[in-house]
Coordinates of C-alpha atoms in Angstrom, one line a residue:
X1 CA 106.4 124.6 69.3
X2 CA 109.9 123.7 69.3
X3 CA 109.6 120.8 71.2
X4 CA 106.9 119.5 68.6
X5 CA 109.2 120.3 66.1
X6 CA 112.0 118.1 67.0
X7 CA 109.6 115.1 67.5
X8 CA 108.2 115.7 64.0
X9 CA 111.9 115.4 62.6
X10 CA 112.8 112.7 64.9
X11 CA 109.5 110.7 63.9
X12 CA 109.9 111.4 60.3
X13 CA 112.8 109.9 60.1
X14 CA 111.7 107.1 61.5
X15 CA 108.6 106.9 58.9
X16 CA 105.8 108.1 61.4
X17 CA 104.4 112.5 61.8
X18 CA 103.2 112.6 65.8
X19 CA 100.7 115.3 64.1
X20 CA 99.3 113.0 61.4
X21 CA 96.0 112.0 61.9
X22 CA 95.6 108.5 63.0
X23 CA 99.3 108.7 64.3
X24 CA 99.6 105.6 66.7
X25 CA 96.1 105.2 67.7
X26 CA 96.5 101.5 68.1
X27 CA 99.1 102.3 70.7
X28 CA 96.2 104.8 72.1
X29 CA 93.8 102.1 72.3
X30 CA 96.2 99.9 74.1
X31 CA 96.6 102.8 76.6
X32 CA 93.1 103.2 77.0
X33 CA 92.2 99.3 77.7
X34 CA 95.4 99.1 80.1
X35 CA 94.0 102.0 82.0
X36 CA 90.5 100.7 82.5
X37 CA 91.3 97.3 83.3
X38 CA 92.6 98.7 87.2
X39 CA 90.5 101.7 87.4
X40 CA 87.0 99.4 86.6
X41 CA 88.0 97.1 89.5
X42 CA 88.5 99.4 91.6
X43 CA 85.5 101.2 90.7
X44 CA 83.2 98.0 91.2
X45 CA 85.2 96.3 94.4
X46 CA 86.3 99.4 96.6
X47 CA 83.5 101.9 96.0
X48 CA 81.0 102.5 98.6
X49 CA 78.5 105.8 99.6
X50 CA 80.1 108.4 98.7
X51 CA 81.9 110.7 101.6
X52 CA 83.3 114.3 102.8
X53 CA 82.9 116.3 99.3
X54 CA 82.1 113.4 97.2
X55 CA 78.6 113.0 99.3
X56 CA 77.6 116.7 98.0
X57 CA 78.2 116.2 94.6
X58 CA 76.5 113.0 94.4
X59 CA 73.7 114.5 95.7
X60 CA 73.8 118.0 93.3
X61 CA 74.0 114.9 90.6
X62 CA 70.8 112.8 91.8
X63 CA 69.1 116.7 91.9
X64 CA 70.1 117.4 88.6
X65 CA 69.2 114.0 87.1
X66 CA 65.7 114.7 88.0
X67 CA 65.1 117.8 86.8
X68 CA 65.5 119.8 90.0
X69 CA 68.6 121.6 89.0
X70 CA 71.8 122.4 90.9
X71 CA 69.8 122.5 94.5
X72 CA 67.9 120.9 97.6
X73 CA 65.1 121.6 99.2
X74 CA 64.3 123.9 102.4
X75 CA 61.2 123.3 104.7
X76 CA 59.9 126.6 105.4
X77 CA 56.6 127.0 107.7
X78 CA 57.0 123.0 107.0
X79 CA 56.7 123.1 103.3
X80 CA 59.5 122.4 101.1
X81 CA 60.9 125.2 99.2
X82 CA 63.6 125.1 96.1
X83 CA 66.9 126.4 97.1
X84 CA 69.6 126.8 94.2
X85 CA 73.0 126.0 95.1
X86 CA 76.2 127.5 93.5
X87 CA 78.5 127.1 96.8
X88 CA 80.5 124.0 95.1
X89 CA 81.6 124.3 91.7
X90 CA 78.4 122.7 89.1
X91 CA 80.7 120.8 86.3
X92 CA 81.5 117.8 88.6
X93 CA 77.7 116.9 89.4
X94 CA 76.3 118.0 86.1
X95 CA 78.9 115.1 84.5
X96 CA 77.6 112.5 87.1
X97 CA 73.7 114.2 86.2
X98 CA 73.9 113.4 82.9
X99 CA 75.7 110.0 83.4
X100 CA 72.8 109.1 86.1
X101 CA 70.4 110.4 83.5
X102 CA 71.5 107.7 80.9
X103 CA 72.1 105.0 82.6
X104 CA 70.4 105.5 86.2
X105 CA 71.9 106.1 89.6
X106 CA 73.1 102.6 90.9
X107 CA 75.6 102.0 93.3
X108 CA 78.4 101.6 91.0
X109 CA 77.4 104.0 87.6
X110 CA 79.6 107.0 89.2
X111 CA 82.7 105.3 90.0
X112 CA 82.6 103.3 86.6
X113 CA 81.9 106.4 84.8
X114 CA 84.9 107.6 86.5
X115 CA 86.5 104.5 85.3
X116 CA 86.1 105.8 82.1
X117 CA 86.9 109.3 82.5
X118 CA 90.3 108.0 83.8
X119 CA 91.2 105.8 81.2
X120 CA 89.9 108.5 78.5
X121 CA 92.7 111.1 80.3
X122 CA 95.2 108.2 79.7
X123 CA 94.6 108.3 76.0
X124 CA 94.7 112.6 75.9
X125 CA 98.3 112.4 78.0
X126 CA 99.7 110.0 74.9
X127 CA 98.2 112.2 72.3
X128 CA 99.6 115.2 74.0
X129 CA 103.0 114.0 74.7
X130 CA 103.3 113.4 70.9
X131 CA 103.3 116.7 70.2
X132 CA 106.1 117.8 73.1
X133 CA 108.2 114.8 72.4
X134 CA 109.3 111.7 70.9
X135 CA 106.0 108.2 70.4
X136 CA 108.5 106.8 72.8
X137 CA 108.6 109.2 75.3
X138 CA 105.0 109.7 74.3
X139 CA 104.3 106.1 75.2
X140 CA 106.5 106.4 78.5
X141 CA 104.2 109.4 79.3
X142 CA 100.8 107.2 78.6
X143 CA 101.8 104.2 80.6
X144 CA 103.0 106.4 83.3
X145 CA 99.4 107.7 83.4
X146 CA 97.8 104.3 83.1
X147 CA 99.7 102.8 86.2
X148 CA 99.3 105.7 88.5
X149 CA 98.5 104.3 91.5
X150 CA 96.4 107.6 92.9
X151 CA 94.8 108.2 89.3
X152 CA 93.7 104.7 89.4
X153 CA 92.3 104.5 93.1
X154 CA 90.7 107.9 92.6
X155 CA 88.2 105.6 90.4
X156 CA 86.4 104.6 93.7
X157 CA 86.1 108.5 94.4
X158 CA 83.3 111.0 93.8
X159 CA 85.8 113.7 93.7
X160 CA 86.4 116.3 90.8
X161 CA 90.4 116.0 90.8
X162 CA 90.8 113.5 87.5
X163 CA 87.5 115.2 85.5
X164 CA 89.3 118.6 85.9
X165 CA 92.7 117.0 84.6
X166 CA 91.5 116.2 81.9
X167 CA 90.4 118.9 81.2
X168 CA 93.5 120.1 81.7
X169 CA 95.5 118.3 78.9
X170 CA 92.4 118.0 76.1
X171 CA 92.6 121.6 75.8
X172 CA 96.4 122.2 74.9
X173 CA 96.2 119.3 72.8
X174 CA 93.6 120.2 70.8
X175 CA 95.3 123.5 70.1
X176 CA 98.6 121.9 69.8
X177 CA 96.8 119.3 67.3
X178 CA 95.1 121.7 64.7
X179 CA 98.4 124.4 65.0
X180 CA 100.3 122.1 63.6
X181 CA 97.8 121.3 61.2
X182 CA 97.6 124.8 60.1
X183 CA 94.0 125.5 61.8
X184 CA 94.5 127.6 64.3
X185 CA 90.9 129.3 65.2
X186 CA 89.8 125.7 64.7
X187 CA 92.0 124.6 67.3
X188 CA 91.7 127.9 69.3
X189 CA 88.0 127.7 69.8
X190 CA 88.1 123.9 70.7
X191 CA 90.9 124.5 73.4
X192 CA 88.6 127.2 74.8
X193 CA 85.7 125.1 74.4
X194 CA 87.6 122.6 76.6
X195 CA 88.9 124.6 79.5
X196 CA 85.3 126.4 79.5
X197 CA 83.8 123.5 80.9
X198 CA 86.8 122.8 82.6
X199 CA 86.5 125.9 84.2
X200 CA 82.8 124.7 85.3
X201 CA 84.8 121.4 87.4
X202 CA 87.3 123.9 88.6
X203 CA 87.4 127.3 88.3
X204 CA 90.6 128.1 88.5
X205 CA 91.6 126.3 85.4
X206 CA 90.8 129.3 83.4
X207 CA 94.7 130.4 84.8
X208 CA 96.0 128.4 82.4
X209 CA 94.3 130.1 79.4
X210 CA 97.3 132.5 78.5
X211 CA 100.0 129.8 78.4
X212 CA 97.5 128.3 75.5
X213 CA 99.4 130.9 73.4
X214 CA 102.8 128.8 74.0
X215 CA 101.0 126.2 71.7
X216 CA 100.5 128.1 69.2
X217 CA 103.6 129.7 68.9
X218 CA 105.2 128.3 64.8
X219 CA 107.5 125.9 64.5
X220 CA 111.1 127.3 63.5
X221 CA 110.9 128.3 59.8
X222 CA 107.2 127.6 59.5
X223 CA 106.2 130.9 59.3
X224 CA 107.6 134.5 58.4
X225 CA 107.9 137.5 60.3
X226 CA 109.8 136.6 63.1
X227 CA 109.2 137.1 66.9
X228 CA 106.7 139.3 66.8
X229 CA 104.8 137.5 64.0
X230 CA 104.8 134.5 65.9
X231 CA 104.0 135.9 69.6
X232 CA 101.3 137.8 67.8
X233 CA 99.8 134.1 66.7
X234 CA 100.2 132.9 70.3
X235 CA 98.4 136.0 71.5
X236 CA 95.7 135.4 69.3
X237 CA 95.1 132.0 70.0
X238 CA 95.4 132.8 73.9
X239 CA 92.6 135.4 73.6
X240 CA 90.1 133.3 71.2
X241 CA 90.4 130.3 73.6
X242 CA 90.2 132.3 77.0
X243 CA 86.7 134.2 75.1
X244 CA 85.4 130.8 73.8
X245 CA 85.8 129.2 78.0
X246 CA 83.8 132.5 79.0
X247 CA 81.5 131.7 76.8
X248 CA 81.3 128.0 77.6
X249 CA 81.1 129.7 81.7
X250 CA 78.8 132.4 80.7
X251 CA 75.5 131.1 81.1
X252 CA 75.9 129.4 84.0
X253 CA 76.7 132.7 85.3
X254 CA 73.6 134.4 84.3
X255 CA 72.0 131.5 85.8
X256 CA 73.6 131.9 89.0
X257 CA 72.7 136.1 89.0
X258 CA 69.2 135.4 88.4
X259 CA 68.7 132.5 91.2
X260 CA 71.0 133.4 93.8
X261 CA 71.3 136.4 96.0
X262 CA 74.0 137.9 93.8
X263 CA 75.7 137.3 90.8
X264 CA 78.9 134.3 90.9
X265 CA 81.2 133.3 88.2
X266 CA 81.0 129.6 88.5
X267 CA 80.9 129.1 92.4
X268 CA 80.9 130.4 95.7
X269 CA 83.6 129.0 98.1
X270 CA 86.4 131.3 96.9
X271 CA 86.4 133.7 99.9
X272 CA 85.5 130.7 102.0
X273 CA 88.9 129.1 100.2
X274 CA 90.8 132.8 101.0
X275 CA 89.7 132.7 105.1
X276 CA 90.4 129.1 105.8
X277 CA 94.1 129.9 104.9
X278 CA 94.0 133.1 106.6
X279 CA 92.1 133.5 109.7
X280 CA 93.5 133.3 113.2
X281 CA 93.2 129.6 113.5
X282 CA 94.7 128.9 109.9
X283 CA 97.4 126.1 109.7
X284 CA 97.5 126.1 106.2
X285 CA 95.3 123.0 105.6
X286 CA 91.8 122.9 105.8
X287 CA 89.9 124.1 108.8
X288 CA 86.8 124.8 109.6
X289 CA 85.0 128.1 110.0
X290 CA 83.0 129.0 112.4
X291 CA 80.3 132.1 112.5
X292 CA 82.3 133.0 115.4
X293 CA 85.6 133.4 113.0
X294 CA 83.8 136.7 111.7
X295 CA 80.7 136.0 109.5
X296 CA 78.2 135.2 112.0
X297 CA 74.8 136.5 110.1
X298 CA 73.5 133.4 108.3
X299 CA 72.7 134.7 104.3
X300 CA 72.5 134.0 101.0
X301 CA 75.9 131.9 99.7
X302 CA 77.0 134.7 97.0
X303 CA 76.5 137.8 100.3
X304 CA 78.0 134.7 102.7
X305 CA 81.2 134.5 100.7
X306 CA 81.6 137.7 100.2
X307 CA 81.8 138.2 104.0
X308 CA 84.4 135.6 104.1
X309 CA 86.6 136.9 101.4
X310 CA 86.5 140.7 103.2
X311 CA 87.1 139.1 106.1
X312 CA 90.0 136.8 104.7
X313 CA 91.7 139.8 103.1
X314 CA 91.5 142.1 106.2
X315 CA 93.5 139.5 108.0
X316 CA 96.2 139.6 105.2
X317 CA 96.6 142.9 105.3
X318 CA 96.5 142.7 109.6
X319 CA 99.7 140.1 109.4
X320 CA 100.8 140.0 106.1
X321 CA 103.6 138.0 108.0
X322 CA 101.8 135.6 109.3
X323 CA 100.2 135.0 106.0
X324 CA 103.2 134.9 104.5
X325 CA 104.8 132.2 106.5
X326 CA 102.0 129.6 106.4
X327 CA 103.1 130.1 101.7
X328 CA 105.4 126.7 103.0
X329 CA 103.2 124.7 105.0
X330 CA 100.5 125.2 102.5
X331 CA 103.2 123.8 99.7
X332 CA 103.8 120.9 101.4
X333 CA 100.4 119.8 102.2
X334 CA 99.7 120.3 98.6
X335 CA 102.7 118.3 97.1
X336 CA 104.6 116.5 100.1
X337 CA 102.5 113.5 100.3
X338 CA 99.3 111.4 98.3
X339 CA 96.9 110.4 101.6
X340 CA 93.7 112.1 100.4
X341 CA 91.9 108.7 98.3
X342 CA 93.1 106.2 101.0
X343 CA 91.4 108.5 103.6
X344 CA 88.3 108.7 101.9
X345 CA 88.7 105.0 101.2
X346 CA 89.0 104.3 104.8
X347 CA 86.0 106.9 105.7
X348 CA 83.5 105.2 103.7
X349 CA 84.4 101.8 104.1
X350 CA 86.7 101.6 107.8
X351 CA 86.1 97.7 108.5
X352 CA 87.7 97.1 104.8
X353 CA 90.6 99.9 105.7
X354 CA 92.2 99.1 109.0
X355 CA 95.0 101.5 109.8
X356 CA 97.3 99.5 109.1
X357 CA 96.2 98.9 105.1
X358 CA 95.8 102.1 105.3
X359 CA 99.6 103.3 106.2
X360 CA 100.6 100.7 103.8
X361 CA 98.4 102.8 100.9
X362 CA 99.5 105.9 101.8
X363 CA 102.8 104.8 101.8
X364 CA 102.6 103.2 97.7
X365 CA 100.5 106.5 97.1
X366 CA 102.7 109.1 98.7
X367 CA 106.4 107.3 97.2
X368 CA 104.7 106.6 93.7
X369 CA 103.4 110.7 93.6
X370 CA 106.8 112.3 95.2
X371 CA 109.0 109.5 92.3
X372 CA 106.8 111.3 89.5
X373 CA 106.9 114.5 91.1
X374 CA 111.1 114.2 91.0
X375 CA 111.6 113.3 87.5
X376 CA 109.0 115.6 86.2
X377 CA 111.4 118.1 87.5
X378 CA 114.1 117.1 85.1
X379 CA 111.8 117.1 82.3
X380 CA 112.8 120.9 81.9
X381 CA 116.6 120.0 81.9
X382 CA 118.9 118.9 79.3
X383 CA 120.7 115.9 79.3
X384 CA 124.4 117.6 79.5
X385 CA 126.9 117.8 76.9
X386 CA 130.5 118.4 76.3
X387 CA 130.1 121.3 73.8
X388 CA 128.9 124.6 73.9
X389 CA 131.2 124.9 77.3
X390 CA 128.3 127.4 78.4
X391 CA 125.0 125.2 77.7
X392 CA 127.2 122.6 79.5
X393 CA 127.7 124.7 82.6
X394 CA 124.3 125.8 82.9
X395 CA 122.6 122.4 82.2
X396 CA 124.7 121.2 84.9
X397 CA 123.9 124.0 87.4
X398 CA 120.4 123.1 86.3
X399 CA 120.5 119.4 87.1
X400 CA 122.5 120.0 89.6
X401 CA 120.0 122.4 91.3
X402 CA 117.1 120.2 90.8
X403 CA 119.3 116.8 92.1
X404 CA 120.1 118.8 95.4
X405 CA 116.1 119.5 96.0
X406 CA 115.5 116.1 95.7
X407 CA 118.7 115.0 98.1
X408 CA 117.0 117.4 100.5
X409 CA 113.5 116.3 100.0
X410 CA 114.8 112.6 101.1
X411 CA 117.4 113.1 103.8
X412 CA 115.7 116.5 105.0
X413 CA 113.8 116.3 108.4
X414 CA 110.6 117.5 106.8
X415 CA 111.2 115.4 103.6
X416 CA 109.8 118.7 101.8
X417 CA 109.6 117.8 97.7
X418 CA 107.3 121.0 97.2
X419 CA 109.8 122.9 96.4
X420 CA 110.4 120.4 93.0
X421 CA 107.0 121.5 92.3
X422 CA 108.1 125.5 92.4
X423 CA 110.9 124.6 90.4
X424 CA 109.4 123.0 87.3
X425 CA 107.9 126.5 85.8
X426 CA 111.1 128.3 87.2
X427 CA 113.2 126.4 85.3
X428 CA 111.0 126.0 82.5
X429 CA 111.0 130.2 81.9
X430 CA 115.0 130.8 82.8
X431 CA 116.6 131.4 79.0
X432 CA 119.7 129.1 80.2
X433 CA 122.1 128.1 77.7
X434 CA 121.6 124.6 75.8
X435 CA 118.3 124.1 77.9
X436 CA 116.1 121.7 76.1
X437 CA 113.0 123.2 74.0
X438 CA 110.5 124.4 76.9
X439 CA 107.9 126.0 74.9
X440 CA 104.8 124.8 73.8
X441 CA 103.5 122.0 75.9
X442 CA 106.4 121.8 78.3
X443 CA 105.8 125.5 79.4
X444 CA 102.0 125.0 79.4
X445 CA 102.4 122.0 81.3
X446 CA 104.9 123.8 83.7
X447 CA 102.7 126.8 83.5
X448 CA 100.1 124.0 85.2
X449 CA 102.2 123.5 87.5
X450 CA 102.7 127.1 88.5
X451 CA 98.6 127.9 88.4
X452 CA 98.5 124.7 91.6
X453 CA 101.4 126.3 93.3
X454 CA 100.2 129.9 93.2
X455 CA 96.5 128.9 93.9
X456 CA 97.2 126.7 97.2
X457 CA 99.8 129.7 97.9
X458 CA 97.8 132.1 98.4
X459 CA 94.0 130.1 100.0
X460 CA 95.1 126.7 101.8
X461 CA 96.7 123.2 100.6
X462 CA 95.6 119.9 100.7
X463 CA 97.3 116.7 98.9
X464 CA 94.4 116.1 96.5
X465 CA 94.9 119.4 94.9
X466 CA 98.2 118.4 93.0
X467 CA 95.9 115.5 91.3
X468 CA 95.2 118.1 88.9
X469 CA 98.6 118.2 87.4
X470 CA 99.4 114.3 88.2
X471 CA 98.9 114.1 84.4
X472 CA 101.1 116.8 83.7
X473 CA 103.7 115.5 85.6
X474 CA 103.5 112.2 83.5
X475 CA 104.5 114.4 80.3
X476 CA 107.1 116.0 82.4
X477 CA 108.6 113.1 83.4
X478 CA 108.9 111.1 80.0
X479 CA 110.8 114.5 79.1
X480 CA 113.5 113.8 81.4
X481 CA 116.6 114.6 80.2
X482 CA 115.7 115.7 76.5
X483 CA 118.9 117.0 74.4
X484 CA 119.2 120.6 74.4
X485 CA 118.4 123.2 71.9
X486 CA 121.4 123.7 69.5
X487 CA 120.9 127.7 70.2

């Protein structure tokens, strides 16, 4: 935690410890009432029945809320039958359950709930930040959370996307927290505790488990025994956490073995996930399958997307090639634009979302996302300096590098930022000279990063995906341009 390190120096001096408790919390709260203020509006004035995804987890919700469980209901011999579900991930509609539980299933509780959530992530992005960074960068990181133009219109959406970010950040910072504070189990079972039910909004958080051990990692001269020691620490923590989240998973997975037709971690859509970006038709976007693509027998979901994942896998290995070259379309559609919430916007409300409001939102959405996107990616540079003459040279080849994607994502002909997004944990991992400190929660963050990038790699990409790491990218970016590391 070298990065944390620096900030407690710098913030001592100036009288305040980013890892004291109560360190400022009224800035927090100022964060948190910023954030609500837009995201409530929109919540109340833009939502309307839910759409595409959003309609099925509302629904899953209203089950659950009544004491049905994660299901629907089949007519057979015109009788209705329980049928368990498991095809979607459960976390998303078991939040919105319980919230419809409480405080009943209106019109507007799920979106204001969301309202919530996203002003709640708001508040975990400062308190994260001020343990990579600077409280002024740390503040730079909140408010660029607070006035995110897609984290605030994704309010109006039933959609998983800002529930699983945060997620995302409360995990690392609780471990970063209680590390520092010298209670590391503490903080290891927490994190885990965190990205366990995480895991349950989206499965493939539980990637980012073995970067927890980045956080855990001492601060220079904090502890003795050196390298080993301390990677030994990080390992430690990494494995605690990543048992803790299969705990949290755990019973939901026995659940899902005893109801279904075969046993599934959290969810079955995986090997539907794997053929869509596959299969002869695939464009590296979302399409849909047909039985005629190559599972035509209708069957239980677990033996369903089973078929689809054989069948996904058999056309890798037919045209690897093929496969291979879609790795850049699917990038882009993942991180080249923001049109998913304007969309869905304009889907369940098109009198109120002509196209041309419309164009005019995706336009805000898509500049605001690929601006964050841009300076996130020199939040794993260093601001150059004149001496060592090597950190110099390779902080400038590094800024360099990263100014010449962004050139080419603006003036290009495909105006293609992803590869920004590939660049972040690249960057992050090279030992280059004079590099600022990219441990801790800069590498888990750009670890984050990497998990996005490698998931909608290898099944299929789609611009709502990289909502994930929006709040990641906030950190990122308040990092631009931190000093370098003396060695």
């Amino acid at each position: 935690m070298a990065e944390a390190a620096r900030a407690g120096a710098e913030a001592a001096r100036a009288g305040r410890d980013p890892t004291r408790r109560g360190g400022d919390l009224g800035f927090s709260a100022i964060a948190f009432v910023l954030a609500l203020l837009p995201r409530l509006y929109v919540a109340l004035a833009w939502a309307r029945e839910p759409v595409w995804d959003g309609h099925y987890y509302d629904f899953g919700a209203r089950r659950i809320a009544a004491g049905l469980g994660y299901s629907d209901d089949l007519l057979v011999g015109g009788q209705p039958v329980w049928h368990p579900w498991c095809h979607y991930p459960v976390g998303y509609s078991g939040f919105l359950g319980l919230v419809y539980k409480l405080f009943g299933a209106g019109p507007h509780v799920a979106t204001v709930a969301n309202a919530v959530a996203g002003a709640l992530l708001v508040v975990v992005v400062h308190r994260l930040a001020r343990c990579a960074t600077t409280p002024t960068r740390a503040r730079v990181a909140a408010l660029l959370a607070a006035l995110s133009p897609g984290l605030i219109v994704y309010a109006a959406l039933l959609m998983t996307e800002p529930l699983a970010a945060l997620g995302l950040v409360t995990a690392p910072w609780l471990l970063a927290r209680d590390a520092a504070r010298g209670r590391l189990v503490r903080g290891a079972l927490l994190a885990g505790a965190a990205l366990g039910l995480t895991a349950l909004v989206r499965p493939q958080s539980l990637l980012c488990a073995p970067a927890l051990a980045l956080l855990a990692l001492p601060r220079p001269g904090g502890a003795a025994g050196g390298a080993r020691a301390a990677w030994k620490r990080g390992a430690l923590a990494a494995a605690i956490s990543a048992v803790t989240a299969l705990a949290v998973v755990a019973p939901w997975t026995i659940r899902n073995c005893r109801v279904m037709d075969g046993c599934a971690l959290v969810s079955t859509n995986g090997g539907w996930n794997l053929a869509i970006g596959a299969f002869p038709r695939a464009t590296g976007r979302f399409e849909t399958l047909r039985a005629g693509d190559g599972c035509p027998i209708a069957r239980g979901q677990v033996a369903q997307d089973r078929c689809w994942m054989a069948a996904g896998l058999q056309w890798i290995k037919d045209d690897p090639v093929r496969w291979l070259a879609l790795i850049p379309k699917k990038l882009s559609f993942t991180f080249d634009h923001e049109s998913f919430p304007i969309g869905y916007l304009g889907e369940a409300n098109p009198a109120a979302w002509p196209e041309e409001r419309r164009a005019a939102g995706r336009w805000v959405l898509t500049a605001s996302h690929l601006g964050l996107l841009s300076v996130a990616a020199l939040g794993v540079v260093a601001l150059p300096r004149l001496r060592p003459w090597r950190a110099l040279v390779a902080q400038l080849a590094a800024l360099a590098a990263v100014l010449g994607l962004i050139a080419w994502g603006a003036l290009g002909d495909d105006h293609a930022f992803w590869p920004l997004a590939v660049a972040i944990p690249v960057i992050a991992a090279l030992p280059l000279p004079g590099r600022p400190a990219n441990g801790g929660v800069v590498g888990y963050l750009a670890f984050a990063v990497a998990s996005v990038a490698l998931t909608h790699a290898v099944f299929f990409g789609e611009d709502r995906y990289h909502m994930v790491v929006t709040p990641a990218l906030c950190v990122l970016a308040a990092c631009a341009l931190r000093r370098g590391e003396k060695r």
